[in-house]
Every structure is written in C-alpha cells, then in structure tokens.
Coordinates of N, CA, C and O in Angstrom, one line a residue:
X1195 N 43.6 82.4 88.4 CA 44.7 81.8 87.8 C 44.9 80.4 88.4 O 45.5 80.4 89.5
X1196 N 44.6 79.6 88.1 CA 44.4 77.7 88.0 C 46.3 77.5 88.3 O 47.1 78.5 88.3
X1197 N 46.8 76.3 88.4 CA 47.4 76.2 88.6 C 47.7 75.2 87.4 O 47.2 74.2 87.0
X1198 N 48.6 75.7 86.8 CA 48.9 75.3 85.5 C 50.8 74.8 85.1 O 52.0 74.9 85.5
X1199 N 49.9 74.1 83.9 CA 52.6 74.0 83.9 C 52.7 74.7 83.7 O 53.7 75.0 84.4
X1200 N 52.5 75.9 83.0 CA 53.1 77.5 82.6 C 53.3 78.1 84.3 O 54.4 78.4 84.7
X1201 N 52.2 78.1 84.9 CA 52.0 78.8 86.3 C 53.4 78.3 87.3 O 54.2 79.1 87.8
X1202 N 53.3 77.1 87.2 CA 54.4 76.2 87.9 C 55.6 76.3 87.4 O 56.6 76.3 88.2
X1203 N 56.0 76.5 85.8 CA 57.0 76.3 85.4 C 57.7 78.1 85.6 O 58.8 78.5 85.6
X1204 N 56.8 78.6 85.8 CA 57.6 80.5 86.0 C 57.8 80.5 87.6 O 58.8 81.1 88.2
X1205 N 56.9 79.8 88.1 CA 57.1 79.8 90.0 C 58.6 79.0 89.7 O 59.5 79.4 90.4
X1206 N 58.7 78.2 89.1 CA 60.3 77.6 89.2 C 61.2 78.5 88.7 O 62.4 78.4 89.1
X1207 N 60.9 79.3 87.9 CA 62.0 80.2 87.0 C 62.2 81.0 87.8 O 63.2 81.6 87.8
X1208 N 61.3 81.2 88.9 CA 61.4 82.6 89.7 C 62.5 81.9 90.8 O 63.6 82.4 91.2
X1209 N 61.9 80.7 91.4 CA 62.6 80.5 92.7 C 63.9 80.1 92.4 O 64.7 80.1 93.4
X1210 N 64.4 79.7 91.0 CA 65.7 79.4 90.4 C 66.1 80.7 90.4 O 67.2 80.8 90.9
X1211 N 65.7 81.6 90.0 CA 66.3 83.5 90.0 C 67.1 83.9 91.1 O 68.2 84.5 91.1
X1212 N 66.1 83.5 92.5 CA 66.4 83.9 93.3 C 67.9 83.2 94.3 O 68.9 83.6 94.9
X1213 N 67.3 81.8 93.8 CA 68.6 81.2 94.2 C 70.2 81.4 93.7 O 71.3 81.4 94.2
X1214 N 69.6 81.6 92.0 CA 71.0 82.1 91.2 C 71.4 83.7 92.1 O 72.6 84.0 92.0
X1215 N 70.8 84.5 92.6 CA 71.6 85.6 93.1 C 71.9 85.5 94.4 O 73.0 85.9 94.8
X1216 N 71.0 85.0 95.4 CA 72.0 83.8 96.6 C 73.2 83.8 96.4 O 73.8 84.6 97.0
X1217 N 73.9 82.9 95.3 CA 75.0 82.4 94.8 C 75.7 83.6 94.1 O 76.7 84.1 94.7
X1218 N 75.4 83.9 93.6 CA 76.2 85.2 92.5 C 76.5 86.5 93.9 O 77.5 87.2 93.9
X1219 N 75.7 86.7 94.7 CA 76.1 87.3 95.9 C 76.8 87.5 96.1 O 77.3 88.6 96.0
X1220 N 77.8 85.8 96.7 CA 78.6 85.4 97.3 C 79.8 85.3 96.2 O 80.9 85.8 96.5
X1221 N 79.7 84.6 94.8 CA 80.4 84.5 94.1 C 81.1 85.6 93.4 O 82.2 85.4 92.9
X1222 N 80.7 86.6 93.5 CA 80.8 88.0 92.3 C 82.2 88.6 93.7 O 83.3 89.1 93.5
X1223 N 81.7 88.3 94.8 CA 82.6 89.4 95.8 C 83.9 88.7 96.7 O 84.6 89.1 97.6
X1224 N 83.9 87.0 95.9 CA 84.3 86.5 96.6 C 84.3 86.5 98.2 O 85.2 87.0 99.0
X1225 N 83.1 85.8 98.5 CA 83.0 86.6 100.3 C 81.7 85.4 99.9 O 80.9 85.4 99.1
X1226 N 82.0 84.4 101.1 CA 80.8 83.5 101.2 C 79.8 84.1 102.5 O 78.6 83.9 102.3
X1227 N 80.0 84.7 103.4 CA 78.9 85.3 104.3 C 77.9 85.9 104.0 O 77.7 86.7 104.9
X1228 N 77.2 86.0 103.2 CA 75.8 86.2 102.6 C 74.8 85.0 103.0 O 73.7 84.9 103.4
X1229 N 75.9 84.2 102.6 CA 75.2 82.5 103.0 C 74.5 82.5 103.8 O 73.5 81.8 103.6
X1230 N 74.6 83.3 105.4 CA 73.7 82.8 106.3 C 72.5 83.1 105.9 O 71.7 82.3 106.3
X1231 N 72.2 83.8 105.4 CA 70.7 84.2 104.9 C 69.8 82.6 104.2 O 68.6 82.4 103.9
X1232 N 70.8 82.0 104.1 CA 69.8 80.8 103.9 C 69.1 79.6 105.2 O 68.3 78.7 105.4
X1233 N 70.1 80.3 106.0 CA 69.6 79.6 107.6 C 68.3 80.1 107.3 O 67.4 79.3 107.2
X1234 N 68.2 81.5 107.2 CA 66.9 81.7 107.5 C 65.6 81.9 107.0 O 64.5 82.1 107.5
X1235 N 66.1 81.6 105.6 CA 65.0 81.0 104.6 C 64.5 79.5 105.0 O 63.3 79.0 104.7
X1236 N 65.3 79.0 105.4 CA 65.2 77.4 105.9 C 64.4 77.8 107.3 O 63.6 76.8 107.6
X1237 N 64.4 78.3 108.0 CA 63.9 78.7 109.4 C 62.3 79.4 109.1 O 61.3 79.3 109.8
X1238 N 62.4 80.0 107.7 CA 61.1 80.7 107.5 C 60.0 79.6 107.6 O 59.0 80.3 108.0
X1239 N 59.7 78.6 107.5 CA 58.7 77.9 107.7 C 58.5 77.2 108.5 O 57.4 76.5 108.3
X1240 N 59.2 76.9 109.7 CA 59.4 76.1 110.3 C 58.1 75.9 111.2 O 57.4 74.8 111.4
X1241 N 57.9 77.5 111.7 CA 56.9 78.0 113.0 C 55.5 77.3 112.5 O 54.9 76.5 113.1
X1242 N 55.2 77.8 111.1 CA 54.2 77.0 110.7 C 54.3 75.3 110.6 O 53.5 74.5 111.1
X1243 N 54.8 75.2 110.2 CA 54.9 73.6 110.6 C 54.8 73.2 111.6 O 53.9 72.3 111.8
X1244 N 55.9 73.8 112.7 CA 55.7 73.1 113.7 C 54.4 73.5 114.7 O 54.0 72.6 115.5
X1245 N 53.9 74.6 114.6 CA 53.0 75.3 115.9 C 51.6 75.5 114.8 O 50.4 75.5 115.3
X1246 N 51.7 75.8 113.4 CA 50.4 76.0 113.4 C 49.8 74.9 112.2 O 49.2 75.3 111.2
X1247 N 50.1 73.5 112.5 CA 49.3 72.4 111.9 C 49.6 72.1 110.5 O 48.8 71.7 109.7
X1248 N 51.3 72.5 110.4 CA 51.5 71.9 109.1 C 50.7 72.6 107.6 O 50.7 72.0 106.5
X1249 N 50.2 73.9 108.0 CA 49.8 74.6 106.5 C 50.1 76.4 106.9 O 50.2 77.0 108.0
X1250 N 50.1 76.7 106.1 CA 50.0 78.5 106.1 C 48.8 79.0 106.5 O 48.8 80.2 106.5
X1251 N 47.6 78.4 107.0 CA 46.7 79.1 107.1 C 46.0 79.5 108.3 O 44.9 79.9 108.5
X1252 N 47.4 79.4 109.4 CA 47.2 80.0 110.7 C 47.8 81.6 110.5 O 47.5 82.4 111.3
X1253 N 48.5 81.9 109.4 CA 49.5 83.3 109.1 C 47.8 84.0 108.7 O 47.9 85.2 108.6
X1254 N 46.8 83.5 108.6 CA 46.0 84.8 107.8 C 44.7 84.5 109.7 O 44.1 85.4 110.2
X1255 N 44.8 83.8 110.0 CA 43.7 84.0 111.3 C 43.7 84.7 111.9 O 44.8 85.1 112.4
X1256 N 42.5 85.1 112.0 CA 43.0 86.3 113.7 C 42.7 85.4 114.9 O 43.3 85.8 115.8
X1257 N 42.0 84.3 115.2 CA 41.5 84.1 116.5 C 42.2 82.3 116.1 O 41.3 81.5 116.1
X1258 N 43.4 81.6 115.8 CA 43.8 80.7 115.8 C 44.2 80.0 116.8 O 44.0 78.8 116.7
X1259 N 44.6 80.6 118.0 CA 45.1 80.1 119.2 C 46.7 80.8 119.4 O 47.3 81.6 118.7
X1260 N 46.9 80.2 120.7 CA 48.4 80.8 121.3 C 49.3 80.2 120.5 O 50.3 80.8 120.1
X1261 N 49.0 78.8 120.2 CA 50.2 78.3 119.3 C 50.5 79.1 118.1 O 51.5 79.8 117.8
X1262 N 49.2 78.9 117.5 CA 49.4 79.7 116.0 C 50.1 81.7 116.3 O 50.6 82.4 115.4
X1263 N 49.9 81.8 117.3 CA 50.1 83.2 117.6 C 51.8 83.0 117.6 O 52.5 83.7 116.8
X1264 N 52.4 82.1 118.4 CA 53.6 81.9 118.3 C 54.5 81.9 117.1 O 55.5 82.5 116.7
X1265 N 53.4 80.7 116.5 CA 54.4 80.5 114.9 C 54.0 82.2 114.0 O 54.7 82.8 113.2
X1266 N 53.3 82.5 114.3 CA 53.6 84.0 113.1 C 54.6 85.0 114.1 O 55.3 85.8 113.6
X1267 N 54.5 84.8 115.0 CA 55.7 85.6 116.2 C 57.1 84.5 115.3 O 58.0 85.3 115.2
X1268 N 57.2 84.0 115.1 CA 58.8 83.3 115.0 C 58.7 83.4 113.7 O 59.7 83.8 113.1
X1269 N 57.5 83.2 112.8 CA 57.6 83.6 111.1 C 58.4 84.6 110.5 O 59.3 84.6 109.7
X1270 N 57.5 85.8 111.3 CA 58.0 87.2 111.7 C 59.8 87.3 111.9 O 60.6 87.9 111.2
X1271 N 59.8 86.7 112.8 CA 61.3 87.0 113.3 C 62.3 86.4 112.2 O 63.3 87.0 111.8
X1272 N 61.9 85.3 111.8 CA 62.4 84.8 110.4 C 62.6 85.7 109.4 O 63.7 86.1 108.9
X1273 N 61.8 85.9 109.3 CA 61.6 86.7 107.5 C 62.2 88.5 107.7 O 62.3 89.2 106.8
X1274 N 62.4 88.8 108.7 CA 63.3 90.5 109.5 C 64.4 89.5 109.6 O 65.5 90.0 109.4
X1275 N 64.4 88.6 109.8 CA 66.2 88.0 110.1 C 67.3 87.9 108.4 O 68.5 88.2 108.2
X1276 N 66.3 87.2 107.4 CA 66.5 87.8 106.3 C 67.0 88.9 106.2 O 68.2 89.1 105.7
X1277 N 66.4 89.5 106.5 CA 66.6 91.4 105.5 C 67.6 91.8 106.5 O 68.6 92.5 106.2
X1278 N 67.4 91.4 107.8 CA 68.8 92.4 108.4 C 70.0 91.7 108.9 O 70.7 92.2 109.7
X1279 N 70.1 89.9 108.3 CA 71.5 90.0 108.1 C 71.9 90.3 107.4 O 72.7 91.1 108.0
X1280 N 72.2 90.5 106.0 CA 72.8 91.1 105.2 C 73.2 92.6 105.3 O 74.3 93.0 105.0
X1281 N 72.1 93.5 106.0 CA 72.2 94.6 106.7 C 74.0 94.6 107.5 O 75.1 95.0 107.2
X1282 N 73.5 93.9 108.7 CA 74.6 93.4 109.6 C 75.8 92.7 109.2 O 76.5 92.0 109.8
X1283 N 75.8 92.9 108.6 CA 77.3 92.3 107.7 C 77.6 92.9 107.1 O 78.8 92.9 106.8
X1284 N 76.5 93.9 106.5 CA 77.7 95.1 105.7 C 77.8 96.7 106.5 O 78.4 97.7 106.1
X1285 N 77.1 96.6 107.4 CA 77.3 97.2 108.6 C 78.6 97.2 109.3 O 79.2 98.2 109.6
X1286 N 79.2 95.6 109.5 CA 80.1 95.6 110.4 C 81.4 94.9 109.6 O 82.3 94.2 110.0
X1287 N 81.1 95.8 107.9 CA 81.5 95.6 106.8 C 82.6 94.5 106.3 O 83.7 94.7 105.9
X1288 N 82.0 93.2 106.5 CA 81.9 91.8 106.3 C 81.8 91.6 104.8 O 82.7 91.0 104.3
X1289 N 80.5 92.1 103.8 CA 80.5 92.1 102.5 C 79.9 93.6 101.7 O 79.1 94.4 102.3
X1290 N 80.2 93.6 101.0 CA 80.0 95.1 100.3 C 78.9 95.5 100.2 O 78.1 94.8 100.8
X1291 N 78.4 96.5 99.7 CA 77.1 96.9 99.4 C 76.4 96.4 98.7 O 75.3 96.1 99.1
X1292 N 77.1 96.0 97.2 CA 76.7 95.5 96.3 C 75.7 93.7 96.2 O 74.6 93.2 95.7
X1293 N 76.9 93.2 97.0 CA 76.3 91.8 97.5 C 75.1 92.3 98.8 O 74.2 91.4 99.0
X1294 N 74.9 93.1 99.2 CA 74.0 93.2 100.0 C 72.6 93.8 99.3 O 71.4 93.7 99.7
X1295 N 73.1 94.4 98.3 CA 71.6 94.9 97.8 C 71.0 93.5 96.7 O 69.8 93.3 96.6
X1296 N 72.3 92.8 96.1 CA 71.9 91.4 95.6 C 71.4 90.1 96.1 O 71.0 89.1 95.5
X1297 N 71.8 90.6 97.7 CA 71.0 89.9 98.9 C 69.6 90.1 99.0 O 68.8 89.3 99.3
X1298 N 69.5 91.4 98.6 CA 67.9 92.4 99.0 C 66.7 91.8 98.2 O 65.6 91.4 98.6
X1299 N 67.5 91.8 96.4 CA 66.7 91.5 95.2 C 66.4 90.4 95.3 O 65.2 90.1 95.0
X1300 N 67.6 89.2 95.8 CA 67.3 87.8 95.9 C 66.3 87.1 96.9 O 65.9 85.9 96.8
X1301 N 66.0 88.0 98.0 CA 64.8 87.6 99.3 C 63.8 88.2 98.5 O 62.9 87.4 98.1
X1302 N 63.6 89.5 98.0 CA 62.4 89.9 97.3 C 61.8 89.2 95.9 O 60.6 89.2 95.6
X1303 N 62.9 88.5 95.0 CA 62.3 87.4 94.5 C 61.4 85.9 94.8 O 60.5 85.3 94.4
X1304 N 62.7 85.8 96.2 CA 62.1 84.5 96.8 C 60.6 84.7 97.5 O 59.9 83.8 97.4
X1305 N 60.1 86.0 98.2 CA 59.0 86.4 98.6 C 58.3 86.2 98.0 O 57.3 85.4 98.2
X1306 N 58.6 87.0 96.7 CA 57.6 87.0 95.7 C 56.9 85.5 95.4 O 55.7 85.2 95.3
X1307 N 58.1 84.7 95.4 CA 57.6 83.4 94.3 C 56.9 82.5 95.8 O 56.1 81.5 95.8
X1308 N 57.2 83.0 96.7 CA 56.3 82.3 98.1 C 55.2 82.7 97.9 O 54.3 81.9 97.9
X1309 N 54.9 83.9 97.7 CA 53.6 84.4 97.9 C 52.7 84.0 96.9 O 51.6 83.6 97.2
X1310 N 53.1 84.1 95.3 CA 52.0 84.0 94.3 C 51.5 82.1 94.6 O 50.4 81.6 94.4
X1311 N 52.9 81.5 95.2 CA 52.9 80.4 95.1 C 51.6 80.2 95.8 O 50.6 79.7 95.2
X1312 N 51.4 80.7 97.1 CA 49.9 80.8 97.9 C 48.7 80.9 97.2 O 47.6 80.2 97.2
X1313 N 49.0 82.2 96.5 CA 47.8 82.7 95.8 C 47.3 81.8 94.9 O 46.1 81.4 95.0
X1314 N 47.9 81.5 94.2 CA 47.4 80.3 93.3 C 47.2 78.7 93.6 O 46.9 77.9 92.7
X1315 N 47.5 78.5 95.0 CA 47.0 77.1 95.4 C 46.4 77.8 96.1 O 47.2 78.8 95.8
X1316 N 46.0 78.1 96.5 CA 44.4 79.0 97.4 C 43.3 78.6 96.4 O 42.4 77.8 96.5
X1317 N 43.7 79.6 95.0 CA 42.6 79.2 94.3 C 42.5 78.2 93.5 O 41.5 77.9 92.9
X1318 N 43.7 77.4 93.7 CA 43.5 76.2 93.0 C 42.2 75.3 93.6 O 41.2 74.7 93.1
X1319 N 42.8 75.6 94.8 CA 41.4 74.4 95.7 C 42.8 73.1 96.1 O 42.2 72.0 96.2
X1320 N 43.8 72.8 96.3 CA 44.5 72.2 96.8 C 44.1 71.8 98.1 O 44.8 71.2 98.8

C-alpha cells in the first residue's frame, strides 16, 4: 500500500478520531485531568529524536548502540506512561471509569494511526 491521498486522508481521519476522544474524555465528565496524557504523547517521540538520529529506525535494531538503546528505554516508558495515567487517576479516583476507558480507545487509535503511518512510509520508500 503506496502512499496515497486516500492512505493519508484516513491516517488524518484516524489521528483526528483520536484526538476528538482526548477531548470528549475530558469534556463529557467535566474533569480536565485526562489531559496529561498528552504530555506523554508529546514525550513519545522525543527519545528517538533526540538519541536515535532523528528517525524511527533505531526502535526496530537490535545492535544500534547505547544511545539507541536508551531512546527505546524512554520510548518505552513513554508509551506505559500513557496507559497508566489514566489508570492512576481513576485509581486515586480523580476521573471516572468511563473517561478512562475513552482514554484507553483514544491512545489505541492514536497507536494505531502511528503505526500504519510507519508501515506505509517504509514501503513507500520515503
């Protein structure tokens, strides 16, 4: 699958999805603390940028170096920081269940639309 406007315009539909329940999260329960979860969507890329040369393709090496070892160690911690704030906030019952499982759907969208996004500039040849 080429990288196409259909391809690109559903990767937008998707990552607009996810963002609309980000928001609807917070909005539906009146309760903005869900929000942090976007620190750490914002944090999800960073490691690669900063430690493994500015592309994703230290996350698939096995023999990259200590740096690259680092940024998938902090990737890592990123992307579990996701899933168990929302956890920890309705744990220490901050926002309901509901906003938290619409926390859940909304990182599992946003995953999603990271990952095909990969798959298909892989094979684009980008």
């Amino acid at each position: 699958m080429a990288m196409t406007i259909q391809v690109l315009a559903g990767l937008a539909c998707m990552f607009s999805c996810g963002i609309l329940l980000q928001i609807l999260a917070c909005a539906i329960y009146n309760n903005w603390w869900p929000m942090l979860t976007v620190l750490m969507y914002i944090m999800v890329p960073m490691p690669c940028l900063f430690f493994g040369g500015g592309s994703t393709e230290c996350i698939g090496a096995r023999d990259a170096g200590d740096w690259a070892d680092t940024a998938k160690f902090l990737t890592g911690f990123s992307a579990v920081g996701s899933v168990a704030i929302p956890a920890i906030l309705h744990h220490a019952e901050l926002i309901k269940a509901g906003a938290m499982f619409i926390e859940f759907s909304s990182f599992f969208i946003l995953l999603c639309t990271v990952l095909l996004f990969n798959q298909v500039s892989r094979e684009d040849g980008w």
